[in-house]
Amino acid sequence: MMRILLLLLMLISFAPSAQAENKALSYTDFANIPVLHEGRVIPLDIFAATTLETLSGRSHIGTSEASDIFADIIFNPADGAARKIFGLTNETLRTRLKIETPRRALLSLNDLESPIAETRAHVEALLTRDPASFNKDERALLALHSNVSRYIGLMRSLSLILPLNVDVPAHYGEFEENANIAYLDLARFEARIMADLKSLVSRKGEDIARYSGAEKKTALLAYNLQSIRAGGAVNDGLKIMPLKWDAARAQEFQSPWQLILSGQGSPENADYLGLWKGMAMAHRADDAVSWHAASGAALSHITARLAGAYPQTKFTLERLYHNAQPYSIAAFLYGAALLLLLAYALRGVTAAAIAAKYTLLAGAVFHGVAIAMRVMILDRPPVGTLYESVLFVAFICAALGFILSRKNTNALYIFCGSFSALLLLLIAPFISTGSQTLGVLSAVLNTNFWLATHVLCITIGYGVAVMAALCAHGYLIARGWPTLLPKMSADSVLQITYRFSLAALLFTAVGTILGGIWADQSWGRFWGWDPKENGALLIVIWLIWLQHGRLSGHVNAAGFAVGIAALNIIVALAWFGVNLLSVGLHSYGFTSGLAWGLCIFCMVQLGVIGALYLRTHLLEKT
Amino acid sequence: MKRNSLIIAVICAAGLLLTYALDFAPRAPKPPAPQESAKAQCAAANPAPDFTFTDIRGVQQSLSDHQGKIVILNFWASWCAPCLKEFPHFLNAAQEYPDDIVFIAASSDFNAPAMTRFIDKMQREHPKAMAQENVIIFHDENQAITLDLFQTLKLPETILIDRHGGMKSKIIGAEWSYDDLRQDIENMKISAEKTC
């Protein structure tokens, strides 16, 4: 409640801008200004787009650019309470908060003021609980509060330099009318104003009715300054100021308030903040010429200071990655390949299968380019997070599907590649921790050499194992329904399954051993029976067991295929399942909410494998 | 089988290439470290902006007048308790290194008599140091230098400026010992001798 009151007071304190609409301004330079977000320096327009996406739950708000809306939020906070920006689609929460607007309509801070105040106690109680115990509605409530808090933080982020709607008693200085007095202008008098207030209270007490007109002005000014400073002290939403004095933190940025209140101010940052004030004033006045000059000067200033540490080419690449949505294109192409295969299966048109093969190739190319872009943007191999590993395994599956079918246009391999890649790309967004999926790396993985050896090796192993399992499904189908895959013999599919299983064994075994060496270097022990280590070992043991069973003749072809088909379950448990345990040193992978999905997947897989085996078995008997 | 071995070899080679590209490949040259830069030329790296002031003795001077000496630029006020705690340390340093350092103290006091009272107290307690020419105190009444130029809001803050006018480091707050300051001064002396 106190924060809301502070916000309202702050909004009253901010002077409204001369113009509300800013349609004629160019945001090219503004968009390229660097900002630190989730441990990475990114261009401001990407920060704006991801922030607005988090708040609204949609990629676009109206027809305005994200930079335009974002500039309005930070430069014109007085208009912020009425801006429709929050998305709330959870029906239970909407009913509880008595929100009657259409489900897709955005809400403003004014709309949410009462609901937020009414649910604050509930949120405070929730914060004392284990996050794993939250249900969907509780998570939605927490997300709403978090979004409101984030939005308020952004509105306050430049309160140091934005004009205030305050009346300054004449004895503190001669300010011209419309002088656009900001907090920083008044900060030089703050000690004096506070001393005057203290003296006033000691002489006349705290009852403002006993004060003269000038004394009331002093008291109100002191209160305003204290409120703005109190809000600023916790404001870290817009990290645009590079640190100067601490060499160990040279890559860090702080918010303007953090910078000044932590004593990290410097002449360069004074100049830079001055340029931000110039942008703010130009934006508020809708003055295109001044805006262009100020935003250009700010970009030149920060680019010169960072001396190539954050090259604009990388920003361009990041923007392209963000705007092009290459994984969506790849997923679309994989889906198209599956549809073409369906046409082939129904009509028997070979051209459809060939088209499916090249559609799969196109998807894999987009997918590969997207992964390469991630590598260039993040300066590390593409397997640092659970989300990235899913993307990478999907690519391995698609690439293997195309490689196997490139000569003979084999529908089964095209299907395996397209289906697994599409399924994994559809799962990936649910595993990503937020809208900004180019996340910073957990410290435990922050070694490029080991990421490119151990983790890459293991994830390639996962990809090959998934393909082996799908081929094993294909073998069982070929045995159960011999007419369904007319151009392939079941034995040739089994042969490929066998080769895939050997390759999977090679990659997972080597990856597991490399992991042990890394663990020895990082944690001082080769093996610690950590769930993740056990998971990797489980895949290796499963594959070795099946290979030995096959070689020794204890497991027949169908049994081998069933075992390899079940490898999907083993991989899923080793890859995602162990993360649900929330124990062990591999804390980078912990996720929540996957348990049911994983459980359903395992049950469906068991059902499918059982049905396929039963069919094969019955067919052989008859 | 031969073909599959080739595929595996290609994947391994790609992994190794990736490792090389990310860890060992030559990267764009980083900007030279301050010391290397200073070796190339004695011009100040990270130059402190120049400013002019009139000290409490009535002498008008600029920061640039003191180039060639290490400058301890301290932002303080008489109402700031930590500022008063650290002030004697700077006086000691000025006394210990009379030929090497200049101590410039910019007071943000809104109340000039309060500042004068504190200076009088220092003159009584440290008469020799306060009488030295390398102890310079001025009143930055409107904080044009403290706040507008050096962006100092949280007192006390102190910037160490080398002999070439370059800002070397900042001391934030008063939680430091005289030995820390002495070490910084010695490092700056050595650094200056090495580079020029």
CSV table of C-alpha atoms in Angstrom, one decimal, chain A residues 328-548:
chain,number,residue,atom,x,y,z
A,328,SER,CA,9.1,-20.2,-35.4
A,329,ILE,CA,10.0,-20.3,-39.1
A,330,ALA,CA,11.9,-23.6,-38.6
A,331,ALA,CA,8.9,-25.1,-36.7
A,332,PHE,CA,6.6,-24.0,-39.4
A,333,LEU,CA,8.8,-25.7,-42.0
A,334,TYR,CA,9.0,-28.9,-40.0
A,335,GLY,CA,5.2,-28.8,-39.7
A,336,ALA,CA,4.9,-28.3,-43.5
A,337,ALA,CA,7.3,-31.3,-44.1
A,338,LEU,CA,4.9,-33.4,-42.0
A,339,LEU,CA,1.9,-32.3,-43.9
A,340,LEU,CA,3.7,-33.1,-47.2
A,341,LEU,CA,4.5,-36.5,-45.8
A,342,LEU,CA,0.8,-37.0,-45.0
A,343,ALA,CA,0.0,-36.2,-48.6
A,344,TYR,CA,2.6,-38.7,-49.7
A,345,ALA,CA,1.1,-41.3,-47.3
A,346,LEU,CA,-2.4,-40.7,-48.5
A,347,ARG,CA,-1.9,-40.2,-52.2
A,348,GLY,CA,1.5,-41.9,-52.8
A,349,VAL,CA,2.8,-38.9,-54.7
A,350,THR,CA,6.6,-39.2,-54.6
A,351,ALA,CA,7.0,-35.5,-55.4
A,352,ALA,CA,5.4,-34.8,-52.0
A,353,ALA,CA,8.0,-36.8,-50.2
A,354,ILE,CA,10.8,-35.0,-52.1
A,355,ALA,CA,9.2,-31.7,-51.3
A,356,ALA,CA,9.0,-32.8,-47.6
A,357,LYS,CA,12.7,-33.7,-47.7
A,358,TYR,CA,13.7,-30.2,-48.9
A,359,THR,CA,11.2,-28.5,-46.6
A,360,LEU,CA,12.9,-30.4,-43.7
A,361,LEU,CA,16.3,-29.2,-45.1
A,362,ALA,CA,15.0,-25.6,-45.2
A,363,GLY,CA,13.8,-25.9,-41.6
A,364,ALA,CA,17.1,-27.3,-40.5
A,365,VAL,CA,19.0,-24.4,-42.3
A,366,PHE,CA,16.8,-21.8,-40.5
A,367,HIS,CA,17.3,-23.7,-37.3
A,368,GLY,CA,21.1,-24.0,-37.7
A,369,VAL,CA,21.4,-20.3,-38.6
A,370,ALA,CA,19.4,-19.4,-35.5
A,371,ILE,CA,21.7,-21.5,-33.4
A,372,ALA,CA,24.8,-19.9,-35.0
A,373,MET,CA,23.3,-16.5,-34.3
A,374,ARG,CA,22.9,-17.4,-30.6
A,375,VAL,CA,26.5,-18.6,-30.5
A,376,MET,CA,27.7,-15.2,-32.0
A,377,ILE,CA,25.5,-13.1,-29.8
A,378,LEU,CA,26.3,-15.0,-26.6
A,379,ASP,CA,29.9,-15.9,-27.4
A,380,ARG,CA,29.4,-19.4,-26.2
A,381,PRO,CA,28.3,-22.8,-27.4
A,382,PRO,CA,24.6,-23.2,-27.8
A,383,VAL,CA,24.0,-25.6,-25.0
A,384,GLY,CA,24.3,-23.6,-21.8
A,385,THR,CA,20.7,-23.8,-20.6
A,386,LEU,CA,18.0,-26.5,-20.6
A,387,TYR,CA,16.1,-24.4,-23.2
A,388,GLU,CA,19.2,-24.2,-25.5
A,389,SER,CA,19.8,-27.9,-25.2
A,390,VAL,CA,16.2,-28.5,-26.4
A,391,LEU,CA,16.8,-26.3,-29.4
A,392,PHE,CA,20.1,-28.0,-30.1
A,393,VAL,CA,18.8,-31.5,-29.8
A,394,ALA,CA,15.9,-30.5,-32.2
A,395,PHE,CA,18.5,-29.4,-34.7
A,396,ILE,CA,20.4,-32.6,-34.4
A,397,CYS,CA,17.2,-34.6,-35.1
A,398,ALA,CA,16.3,-32.5,-38.1
A,399,ALA,CA,19.8,-32.7,-39.5
A,400,LEU,CA,20.0,-36.5,-39.0
A,401,GLY,CA,16.6,-36.9,-40.6
A,402,PHE,CA,17.7,-35.0,-43.7
A,403,ILE,CA,21.2,-36.7,-43.9
A,404,LEU,CA,19.6,-40.2,-43.8
A,405,SER,CA,17.0,-39.4,-46.4
A,406,ARG,CA,19.1,-37.3,-48.7
A,407,LYS,CA,19.7,-40.0,-51.3
A,408,ASN,CA,16.7,-42.2,-51.2
A,409,THR,CA,14.1,-39.7,-50.0
A,410,ASN,CA,13.1,-42.1,-47.2
A,411,ALA,CA,9.8,-41.0,-45.7
A,412,LEU,CA,10.4,-42.6,-42.3
A,413,TYR,CA,13.6,-40.6,-41.7
A,414,ILE,CA,12.0,-37.4,-42.9
A,415,PHE,CA,9.2,-38.1,-40.5
A,416,CYS,CA,11.5,-38.9,-37.6
A,417,GLY,CA,13.5,-35.7,-38.2
A,418,SER,CA,10.6,-33.4,-38.8
A,419,PHE,CA,8.4,-34.8,-36.0
A,420,SER,CA,11.1,-34.8,-33.3
A,421,ALA,CA,12.4,-31.4,-34.2
A,422,LEU,CA,8.9,-29.9,-34.3
A,423,LEU,CA,7.9,-31.5,-31.0
A,424,LEU,CA,11.0,-30.2,-29.3
A,425,LEU,CA,10.6,-26.7,-30.7
A,426,LEU,CA,7.0,-26.7,-29.4
A,427,ILE,CA,8.2,-27.8,-26.0
A,428,ALA,CA,11.1,-25.3,-25.8
A,429,PRO,CA,9.1,-22.1,-25.0
A,430,PHE,CA,7.7,-23.8,-21.9
A,431,ILE,CA,11.2,-24.6,-20.6
A,432,SER,CA,12.5,-21.0,-21.2
A,433,THR,CA,12.6,-19.1,-18.0
A,434,GLY,CA,11.1,-15.9,-19.4
A,435,SER,CA,10.4,-13.9,-22.5
A,436,GLN,CA,14.1,-13.1,-23.0
A,437,THR,CA,15.4,-16.5,-23.9
A,438,LEU,CA,19.0,-15.3,-24.5
A,439,GLY,CA,19.6,-15.8,-20.8
A,440,VAL,CA,22.8,-15.4,-18.9
A,441,LEU,CA,24.7,-18.5,-18.1
A,442,SER,CA,24.8,-20.2,-14.7
A,443,ALA,CA,28.2,-19.9,-13.2
A,444,VAL,CA,28.7,-23.7,-13.1
A,445,LEU,CA,28.6,-23.8,-16.9
A,446,ASN,CA,30.5,-20.7,-17.7
A,447,THR,CA,33.4,-22.4,-19.3
A,448,ASN,CA,33.3,-22.4,-23.1
A,449,PHE,CA,35.8,-25.3,-23.4
A,450,TRP,CA,33.6,-27.7,-21.4
A,451,LEU,CA,30.4,-26.4,-22.9
A,452,ALA,CA,31.8,-27.2,-26.3
A,453,THR,CA,33.0,-30.7,-25.3
A,454,HIS,CA,31.1,-32.3,-22.4
A,455,VAL,CA,27.7,-30.6,-22.8
A,456,LEU,CA,27.8,-30.6,-26.6
A,457,CYS,CA,28.8,-34.2,-26.6
A,458,ILE,CA,26.0,-35.2,-24.2
A,459,THR,CA,23.3,-33.2,-26.1
A,460,ILE,CA,24.4,-34.7,-29.5
A,461,GLY,CA,24.0,-38.0,-27.7
A,462,TYR,CA,20.5,-37.1,-26.6
A,463,GLY,CA,19.6,-36.1,-30.2
A,464,VAL,CA,21.0,-39.3,-31.7
A,465,ALA,CA,19.2,-41.3,-29.0
A,466,VAL,CA,15.9,-39.7,-29.8
A,467,MET,CA,16.4,-40.5,-33.5
A,468,ALA,CA,17.3,-44.1,-32.6
A,469,ALA,CA,14.1,-44.4,-30.5
A,470,LEU,CA,12.0,-43.0,-33.3
A,471,CYS,CA,13.6,-45.4,-35.8
A,472,ALA,CA,12.9,-48.2,-33.4
A,473,HIS,CA,9.2,-47.1,-33.4
A,474,GLY,CA,9.5,-47.2,-37.2
A,475,TYR,CA,10.8,-50.7,-37.2
A,476,LEU,CA,8.0,-51.9,-35.0
A,477,ILE,CA,5.5,-50.2,-37.3
A,478,ALA,CA,7.2,-51.7,-40.3
A,479,ARG,CA,6.8,-55.1,-38.7
A,480,GLY,CA,3.3,-54.6,-37.5
A,481,TRP,CA,2.0,-52.9,-40.7
A,482,PRO,CA,4.2,-54.1,-43.6
A,483,THR,CA,2.2,-52.2,-46.2
A,484,LEU,CA,2.5,-48.9,-44.4
A,485,LEU,CA,6.2,-48.4,-45.4
A,486,PRO,CA,6.3,-50.1,-48.7
A,487,LYS,CA,9.7,-48.9,-49.9
A,488,MET,CA,11.6,-50.0,-46.8
A,489,SER,CA,12.3,-53.3,-45.3
A,490,ALA,CA,12.0,-53.6,-41.6
A,491,ASP,CA,15.5,-55.0,-41.5
A,492,SER,CA,17.0,-51.8,-43.0
A,493,VAL,CA,15.2,-49.7,-40.4
A,494,LEU,CA,16.6,-52.0,-37.7
A,495,GLN,CA,20.0,-51.6,-39.2
A,496,ILE,CA,19.8,-47.8,-39.0
A,497,THR,CA,18.3,-48.1,-35.4
A,498,TYR,CA,21.3,-50.2,-34.4
A,499,ARG,CA,23.8,-47.7,-35.9
A,500,PHE,CA,22.0,-44.8,-34.2
A,501,SER,CA,22.1,-46.6,-30.9
A,502,LEU,CA,25.9,-47.2,-31.3
A,503,ALA,CA,26.4,-43.5,-32.1
A,504,ALA,CA,24.2,-42.5,-29.2
A,505,LEU,CA,26.3,-44.8,-26.9
A,506,LEU,CA,29.5,-43.2,-28.2
A,507,PHE,CA,28.4,-39.6,-27.6
A,508,THR,CA,26.7,-40.2,-24.2
A,509,ALA,CA,29.6,-42.3,-22.9
A,510,VAL,CA,32.3,-39.9,-24.0
A,511,GLY,CA,30.2,-37.0,-22.8
A,512,THR,CA,29.7,-38.6,-19.4
A,513,ILE,CA,33.4,-39.3,-19.0
A,514,LEU,CA,34.2,-35.7,-20.0
A,515,GLY,CA,31.7,-34.5,-17.5
A,516,GLY,CA,33.5,-36.5,-14.8
A,517,ILE,CA,36.8,-34.8,-15.8
A,518,TRP,CA,35.1,-31.4,-15.6
A,519,ALA,CA,33.5,-32.2,-12.3
A,520,ASP,CA,37.0,-33.2,-11.0
A,521,GLN,CA,38.3,-29.8,-12.1
A,522,SER,CA,35.4,-27.8,-10.8
A,523,TRP,CA,34.2,-29.6,-7.8
A,524,GLY,CA,37.2,-31.8,-6.9
A,525,ARG,CA,35.6,-35.2,-7.5
A,526,PHE,CA,35.1,-37.3,-10.6
A,527,TRP,CA,31.8,-38.8,-9.6
A,528,GLY,CA,29.4,-37.8,-6.9
A,529,TRP,CA,26.2,-39.8,-7.7
A,530,ASP,CA,24.5,-36.5,-8.6
A,531,PRO,CA,21.1,-37.1,-10.2
A,532,LYS,CA,22.2,-35.5,-13.5
A,533,GLU,CA,25.3,-37.7,-13.5
A,534,ASN,CA,23.2,-40.8,-12.7
A,535,GLY,CA,20.8,-39.8,-15.5
A,536,ALA,CA,23.6,-39.7,-18.1
A,537,LEU,CA,25.0,-43.0,-16.8
A,538,LEU,CA,21.5,-44.5,-17.0
A,539,ILE,CA,21.4,-43.9,-20.8
A,540,VAL,CA,24.9,-45.4,-21.2
A,541,ILE,CA,24.0,-48.5,-19.1
A,542,TRP,CA,20.6,-48.9,-21.0
A,543,LEU,CA,22.4,-48.8,-24.4
A,544,ILE,CA,25.2,-51.1,-23.3
A,545,TRP,CA,22.7,-53.6,-21.9
A,546,LEU,CA,20.7,-53.7,-25.1
A,547,GLN,CA,23.8,-54.0,-27.3
A,548,HIS,CA,25.1,-56.8,-25.2
